[in-house]
């Protein structure tokens, strides 16, 4: 079945638009089956578990769609100390996690020195684990320091690949050109790199989505995060319509077919938008989930959008629940590092100086 989609890697933007529109208006079951077959070709039925640590919701930026934007006076702000971050990792390691995803707003409190000490300490205490950072746009020199300290992966969603749309979602001091440059810098340094975008964000067109696919084809990231836009009550987009789950799944499947070896999460936003969103994401080609290891008292404060699921099966405390759901959907929970299948773990392990 996947042979029907082999041409996707060379399609023009217009052809991609036509493909997206076709599945928007028709049953995408065959598309999802093809994407699932491709992911199984490279990763089998494994679903990699990552431990998510949301360590600060302070942010210097004012992205119009985001609930932790600097202008939101209603946000209850918090920061975790380096020791608290390490305690989250300790808990996660005991639960079986071998990847920790450190995510925050762009918080200037965490200087390069502080972040590098945190990274180095995590790698020292848990040398069998990968460290993923998701902390925004930085200079190439800063990214190099993170890498030298031992960070393995970096997530930085591009959000949208066309300048005019980017300008409608972000204040003037933020540029798509810089964001894209950050992604290319990260790849050049040697990180496993993650990009990604929202589906159904305000002003988004089919051409925007096709351009997102084109950009991913150019970047060739190791990871791609895709989730539906979900409005937040304290932003200018509070009354905008949420993104379509069906269209999100279509885009997820198309990314899987375009980047067969990518690590693609069934995102929290997908699980928030649809109670079965996670399972649907896996059946459309996703192969990663990220349960929350953050301190329970802060989880609801890291609210990028409204009604985010952060307890129950989304929480690390209920790993058995989430594992059962994944197994019942026909997949295999996997707690290993779960590197991109082109990466040799021995290299990742040895470059930190721990082996």
Short mmCIF file of C-alpha atoms in Angstrom, two decimals:
data_model
loop_
_atom_site.label_atom_id
_atom_site.label_comp_id
_atom_site.label_asym_id
_atom_site.label_seq_id
_atom_site.Cartn_x
_atom_site.Cartn_y
_atom_site.Cartn_z
CA UNK A 1 0.00 0.00 0.00
CA UNK A 2 2.85 2.40 0.84
CA UNK A 3 3.97 2.25 -2.80
CA UNK A 4 1.10 4.55 -3.69
CA UNK A 5 2.83 7.30 -1.72
CA UNK A 6 6.45 6.84 -2.80
CA UNK A 7 6.34 10.00 -4.89
CA UNK A 8 5.71 12.22 -1.86
CA UNK A 9 9.42 12.90 -1.38
CA UNK A 10 9.59 14.68 -4.73
CA UNK A 11 6.16 16.31 -4.96
CA UNK A 12 5.84 20.02 -5.71
CA UNK A 13 4.04 22.36 -3.33
CA UNK A 14 0.99 22.32 -5.58
CA UNK A 15 0.94 18.51 -5.63
CA UNK A 16 1.25 18.43 -1.84
CA UNK A 17 -1.66 20.89 -1.56
CA UNK A 18 -3.79 18.62 -3.75
CA UNK A 19 -2.85 15.57 -1.67
CA UNK A 20 -3.71 17.32 1.61
CA UNK A 21 -7.02 18.60 0.24
CA UNK A 22 -7.90 15.18 -1.15
CA UNK A 23 -7.57 13.50 2.25
CA UNK A 24 -9.29 16.39 4.03
CA UNK A 25 -12.34 15.65 1.91
CA UNK A 26 -12.07 11.85 1.74
CA UNK A 27 -11.48 8.88 4.01
CA UNK A 28 -7.79 8.87 5.02
CA UNK A 29 -7.76 5.25 6.25
CA UNK A 30 -5.46 4.08 3.43
CA UNK A 31 -3.07 6.95 4.16
CA UNK A 32 -2.88 6.08 7.86
CA UNK A 33 -2.34 2.39 7.06
CA UNK A 34 0.50 3.26 4.68
CA UNK A 35 2.14 5.50 7.30
CA UNK A 36 1.80 2.83 9.98
CA UNK A 37 3.38 0.25 7.65
CA UNK A 38 6.34 2.56 7.00
CA UNK A 39 6.98 3.24 10.69
CA UNK A 40 6.83 -0.52 11.38
CA UNK A 41 9.38 -1.08 8.63
CA UNK A 42 11.92 1.03 10.58
CA UNK A 43 10.80 0.82 14.22
CA UNK A 44 8.48 -2.17 14.41
CA UNK A 45 5.64 -1.65 16.85
CA UNK A 46 7.82 0.09 19.46
CA UNK A 47 6.52 3.27 21.08
CA UNK A 48 9.31 5.15 22.83
CA UNK A 49 8.57 6.73 26.20
CA UNK A 50 10.26 10.06 27.05
CA UNK A 51 10.09 11.70 30.47
CA UNK A 52 8.96 15.32 30.06
CA UNK A 53 10.18 17.89 32.61
CA UNK A 54 8.60 21.34 32.17
CA UNK A 55 11.02 23.25 34.36
CA UNK A 56 9.98 26.89 33.86
CA UNK A 57 6.99 28.74 32.43
CA UNK A 58 8.71 32.13 32.36
CA UNK A 59 9.24 33.34 28.80
CA UNK A 60 10.68 36.52 27.32
CA UNK A 61 8.65 36.15 24.12
CA UNK A 62 5.12 37.16 23.24
CA UNK A 63 3.99 34.56 20.70
CA UNK A 64 0.33 35.35 20.09
CA UNK A 65 -0.96 31.77 20.49
CA UNK A 66 0.90 30.80 23.67
CA UNK A 67 -0.49 30.76 27.21
CA UNK A 68 2.91 31.40 28.82
CA UNK A 69 3.68 34.44 26.62
CA UNK A 70 5.37 37.27 28.49
CA UNK A 71 2.28 39.48 28.34
CA UNK A 72 -0.03 37.04 30.13
CA UNK A 73 -0.48 38.56 33.60
CA UNK A 74 -2.77 35.70 34.64
CA UNK A 75 -0.12 33.01 34.31
CA UNK A 76 1.09 31.55 37.61
CA UNK A 77 4.85 31.54 37.06
CA UNK A 78 7.30 29.01 38.44
CA UNK A 79 10.89 27.84 38.03
CA UNK A 80 12.49 24.59 39.13
CA UNK A 81 15.92 24.74 40.72
CA UNK A 82 18.71 22.59 39.23
CA UNK A 83 18.27 20.27 42.21
CA UNK A 84 14.53 19.92 41.55
CA UNK A 85 15.23 19.11 37.89
CA UNK A 86 17.68 16.42 38.95
CA UNK A 87 15.12 15.00 41.38
CA UNK A 88 12.64 14.70 38.49
CA UNK A 89 15.29 12.81 36.50
CA UNK A 90 16.00 10.56 39.49
CA UNK A 91 12.33 9.70 39.77
CA UNK A 92 12.08 9.12 36.03
CA UNK A 93 15.15 6.92 35.90
CA UNK A 94 13.74 4.73 38.67
CA UNK A 95 10.50 4.44 36.68
CA UNK A 96 12.52 3.23 33.70
CA UNK A 97 12.88 6.33 31.51
CA UNK A 98 16.11 6.65 29.52
CA UNK A 99 15.32 9.95 27.80
CA UNK A 100 14.60 13.18 29.66
CA UNK A 101 13.06 16.10 27.78
CA UNK A 102 13.82 19.42 29.50
CA UNK A 103 11.33 22.01 28.26
CA UNK A 104 10.70 25.62 29.25
CA UNK A 105 9.83 29.04 27.99
CA UNK A 106 12.76 31.20 26.91
CA UNK A 107 13.75 32.01 30.49
CA UNK A 108 16.91 34.11 30.81
CA UNK A 109 17.33 33.01 34.43
CA UNK A 110 18.90 29.79 33.15
CA UNK A 111 22.22 31.10 31.88
CA UNK A 112 24.50 28.98 29.72
CA UNK A 113 26.54 28.11 32.81
CA UNK A 114 23.47 26.97 34.76
CA UNK A 115 22.10 24.90 31.86
CA UNK A 116 25.45 23.28 31.14
CA UNK A 117 25.85 22.30 34.79
CA UNK A 118 22.38 20.74 34.77
CA UNK A 119 23.12 18.81 31.55
CA UNK A 120 26.52 17.63 32.79
CA UNK A 121 25.07 16.47 36.11
CA UNK A 122 22.24 14.54 34.44
CA UNK A 123 24.70 12.79 32.12
CA UNK A 124 27.03 12.07 35.04
CA UNK A 125 24.31 10.54 37.20
CA UNK A 126 22.47 8.76 34.39
CA UNK A 127 25.05 7.97 31.68
CA UNK A 128 22.71 5.50 29.98
CA UNK A 129 20.14 8.24 29.33
CA UNK A 130 19.63 10.83 26.60
CA UNK A 131 19.02 14.51 27.32
CA UNK A 132 16.69 16.42 25.02
CA UNK A 133 16.37 20.20 25.32
CA UNK A 134 13.40 22.29 24.21
CA UNK A 135 14.24 25.79 25.40
CA UNK A 136 13.98 27.99 22.34
CA UNK A 137 16.14 30.11 20.09
CA UNK A 138 19.77 30.55 21.17
CA UNK A 139 23.05 31.57 19.56
CA UNK A 140 25.09 28.92 17.78
CA UNK A 141 27.74 29.31 20.48
CA UNK A 142 25.20 28.51 23.19
CA UNK A 143 23.98 25.46 21.30
CA UNK A 144 27.61 24.31 20.98
CA UNK A 145 28.05 24.62 24.75
CA UNK A 146 24.93 22.54 25.38
CA UNK A 147 26.22 19.86 23.02
CA UNK A 148 29.67 19.82 24.60
CA UNK A 149 28.01 19.49 28.03
CA UNK A 150 26.35 16.29 26.81
CA UNK A 151 22.91 17.22 25.42
CA UNK A 152 21.86 14.76 22.71
CA UNK A 153 18.74 16.22 21.10
CA UNK A 154 17.06 19.57 20.63
CA UNK A 155 13.41 20.28 19.85
CA UNK A 156 12.51 23.60 18.22
CA UNK A 157 9.24 23.67 16.32
CA UNK A 158 9.40 26.00 13.35
CA UNK A 159 5.59 26.46 13.80
CA UNK A 160 5.00 27.58 10.20
CA UNK A 161 7.32 27.69 7.21
CA UNK A 162 6.16 30.84 5.39
CA UNK A 163 7.15 34.35 6.50
CA UNK A 164 3.77 36.01 6.04
CA UNK A 165 2.00 33.42 8.21
CA UNK A 166 4.78 33.48 10.82
CA UNK A 167 4.35 37.26 11.12
CA UNK A 168 0.64 36.81 11.91
CA UNK A 169 1.43 34.50 14.83
CA UNK A 170 4.45 36.28 16.35
CA UNK A 171 5.52 39.81 17.35
CA UNK A 172 7.88 41.73 15.08
CA UNK A 173 10.99 40.97 17.16
CA UNK A 174 10.75 37.27 16.22
CA UNK A 175 11.67 36.11 12.73
CA UNK A 176 11.17 32.86 10.89
CA UNK A 177 14.57 33.33 9.27
CA UNK A 178 16.29 33.19 12.67
CA UNK A 179 14.22 30.22 13.80
CA UNK A 180 15.12 28.24 10.70
CA UNK A 181 18.78 29.22 11.08
CA UNK A 182 18.71 27.88 14.64
CA UNK A 183 17.51 24.52 13.31
CA UNK A 184 20.26 24.32 10.69
CA UNK A 185 22.84 25.35 13.31
CA UNK A 186 21.66 22.58 15.62
CA UNK A 187 21.98 20.00 12.84
CA UNK A 188 25.44 21.22 11.91
CA UNK A 189 26.61 20.95 15.53
CA UNK A 190 25.52 17.32 15.70
CA UNK A 191 22.27 17.31 17.66
CA UNK A 192 19.42 14.99 16.84
CA UNK A 193 17.05 17.79 15.82
CA UNK A 194 13.30 18.13 16.08
CA UNK A 195 11.13 20.63 14.18
CA UNK A 196 7.36 20.75 13.81
CA UNK A 197 4.22 22.81 13.47
CA UNK A 198 0.67 23.43 14.64
CA UNK A 199 -2.25 22.32 12.49
CA UNK A 200 -5.21 24.69 12.25
CA UNK A 201 -3.51 27.79 13.62
CA UNK A 202 -5.19 31.12 12.76
CA UNK A 203 -4.76 32.21 9.11
CA UNK A 204 -3.27 28.84 8.14
CA UNK A 205 -3.96 27.67 4.58
CA UNK A 206 -3.36 24.39 2.78
CA UNK A 207 -0.38 26.07 1.12
CA UNK A 208 1.09 26.75 4.58
CA UNK A 209 0.84 23.06 5.41
CA UNK A 210 2.41 22.07 2.10
CA UNK A 211 5.23 24.54 2.78
CA UNK A 212 5.74 22.91 6.20
CA UNK A 213 6.25 19.57 4.44
CA UNK A 214 8.67 21.19 1.98
CA UNK A 215 10.69 22.70 4.82
CA UNK A 216 10.86 19.38 6.67
CA UNK A 217 12.02 17.73 3.46
CA UNK A 218 14.82 20.30 3.22
CA UNK A 219 15.81 20.14 6.91
CA UNK A 220 15.56 16.34 7.26
CA UNK A 221 15.06 16.49 11.05
CA UNK A 222 15.35 13.43 13.27
CA UNK A 223 12.12 14.30 15.10
CA UNK A 224 8.89 16.07 14.11
CA UNK A 225 6.26 17.35 16.55
CA UNK A 226 2.80 17.98 15.13
CA UNK A 227 -0.27 18.92 17.13
CA UNK A 228 -3.57 20.71 16.62
CA UNK A 229 -3.78 24.39 17.48
CA UNK A 230 -5.73 24.74 20.73
CA UNK A 231 -6.67 28.29 21.81
CA UNK A 232 -5.70 29.71 25.20
CA UNK A 233 -8.15 32.01 26.98
CA UNK A 234 -5.52 34.68 27.77
CA UNK A 235 -4.28 35.21 24.21
CA UNK A 236 -5.57 37.24 21.26
CA UNK A 237 -6.58 33.95 19.64
CA UNK A 238 -8.81 32.97 22.57
CA UNK A 239 -11.92 32.76 20.40
CA UNK A 240 -10.36 31.10 17.37
CA UNK A 241 -11.43 27.60 16.38
CA UNK A 242 -9.22 24.70 17.44
CA UNK A 243 -7.36 22.73 14.80
CA UNK A 244 -8.90 19.60 13.32
CA UNK A 245 -7.81 16.25 14.74
CA UNK A 246 -8.40 14.60 11.37
CA UNK A 247 -6.19 17.11 9.56
CA UNK A 248 -3.51 16.77 12.25
CA UNK A 249 -3.47 13.01 11.71
CA UNK A 250 -3.29 13.49 7.94
CA UNK A 251 -0.26 15.75 8.32
CA UNK A 252 1.35 13.34 10.78
CA UNK A 253 0.91 10.48 8.29
CA UNK A 254 2.31 12.55 5.42
CA UNK A 255 5.37 13.45 7.50
CA UNK A 256 5.90 9.75 8.27
CA UNK A 257 5.78 8.93 4.56
CA UNK A 258 8.12 11.81 3.68
CA UNK A 259 10.56 11.13 6.55
CA UNK A 260 10.25 7.35 7.11
CA UNK A 261 12.86 7.19 9.90
CA UNK A 262 11.61 10.19 11.91
CA UNK A 263 10.71 9.98 15.58
CA UNK A 264 7.21 11.43 15.77
CA UNK A 265 5.32 11.91 19.05
CA UNK A 266 1.63 11.38 19.55
CA UNK A 267 1.47 14.77 21.24
CA UNK A 268 -0.21 15.95 24.41
CA UNK A 269 -2.23 18.40 22.30
CA UNK A 270 -3.58 15.51 20.24
CA UNK A 271 -4.58 13.70 23.43
CA UNK A 272 -6.17 16.91 24.73
CA UNK A 273 -8.21 17.47 21.56
CA UNK A 274 -9.47 13.88 21.37
CA UNK A 275 -9.64 11.30 24.21
CA UNK A 276 -8.37 8.70 21.72
CA UNK A 277 -5.99 11.14 20.04
CA UNK A 278 -2.90 9.31 21.24
CA UNK A 279 -3.99 5.96 19.82
CA UNK A 280 -5.10 7.59 16.57
CA UNK A 281 -1.71 9.28 16.32
CA UNK A 282 0.11 5.96 16.73
CA UNK A 283 -2.04 4.37 14.04
CA UNK A 284 -1.21 7.28 11.71
CA UNK A 285 2.56 6.82 12.07
CA UNK A 286 3.61 8.28 15.44
CA UNK A 287 6.03 6.29 17.61
CA UNK A 288 6.80 8.42 20.70
CA UNK A 289 4.87 9.45 23.83
CA UNK A 290 6.05 11.86 26.52
CA UNK A 291 4.52 11.31 29.98
CA UNK A 292 4.97 14.20 32.41
CA UNK A 293 7.67 13.97 35.10
CA UNK A 294 7.27 17.59 36.27
CA UNK A 295 6.34 18.20 39.92
CA UNK A 296 2.59 17.65 40.21
CA UNK A 297 1.97 21.07 41.79
CA UNK A 298 3.27 22.88 38.67
CA UNK A 299 1.85 20.81 35.83
CA UNK A 300 -1.31 22.82 35.34
CA UNK A 301 0.74 26.05 35.32
CA UNK A 302 2.64 25.02 32.18
CA UNK A 303 -0.42 25.84 30.10
CA UNK A 304 0.50 26.63 26.50
CA UNK A 305 -3.19 26.13 25.62
CA UNK A 306 -6.44 25.54 27.50
CA UNK A 307 -7.54 22.24 29.10
CA UNK A 308 -4.14 20.57 28.68
CA UNK A 309 -4.12 17.03 30.07
CA UNK A 310 -1.45 16.76 32.73
CA UNK A 311 -2.71 14.22 35.24
CA UNK A 312 -4.24 10.77 34.92
CA UNK A 313 -2.77 8.67 32.12
CA UNK A 314 -0.75 11.62 30.82
CA UNK A 315 1.25 11.65 34.06
CA UNK A 316 4.34 9.56 34.65
CA UNK A 317 2.72 8.24 37.86
CA UNK A 318 0.31 6.23 35.74
CA UNK A 319 2.78 4.59 33.39
CA UNK A 320 1.00 1.28 33.76
CA UNK A 321 -2.24 2.87 32.52
CA UNK A 322 -0.58 4.44 29.47
CA UNK A 323 1.40 1.26 28.76
CA UNK A 324 -1.82 -0.76 28.80
CA UNK A 325 -3.51 1.66 26.43
CA UNK A 326 -0.61 1.47 24.01
CA UNK A 327 -0.47 -2.32 24.21
CA UNK A 328 -4.23 -2.57 23.68
CA UNK A 329 -3.84 -0.47 20.53
CA UNK A 330 -1.40 -3.10 19.25
CA UNK A 331 1.94 -1.43 20.03
CA UNK A 332 4.88 -2.14 22.35
CA UNK A 333 5.91 0.35 25.07
CA UNK A 334 9.70 0.86 24.99
CA UNK A 335 11.69 2.68 27.67
CA UNK A 336 15.09 2.65 25.95
CA UNK A 337 16.84 5.81 24.76
CA UNK A 338 15.03 5.33 21.46
CA UNK A 339 17.48 7.15 19.22
CA UNK A 340 16.76 7.89 15.56
CA UNK A 341 17.49 4.65 13.74
CA UNK A 342 20.39 6.24 11.85
CA UNK A 343 22.20 7.01 15.13
CA UNK A 344 24.54 4.56 16.80
CA UNK A 345 24.12 4.65 20.60
CA UNK A 346 27.82 3.83 21.05
CA UNK A 347 28.67 7.18 19.44
CA UNK A 348 26.20 9.09 21.60
CA UNK A 349 27.53 7.32 24.68
CA UNK A 350 31.24 7.72 23.97
CA UNK A 351 31.22 11.39 22.98
CA UNK A 352 30.16 12.35 26.52
CA UNK A 353 33.39 10.92 27.86
CA UNK A 354 31.58 8.37 30.01
CA UNK A 355 32.73 5.35 28.03
#
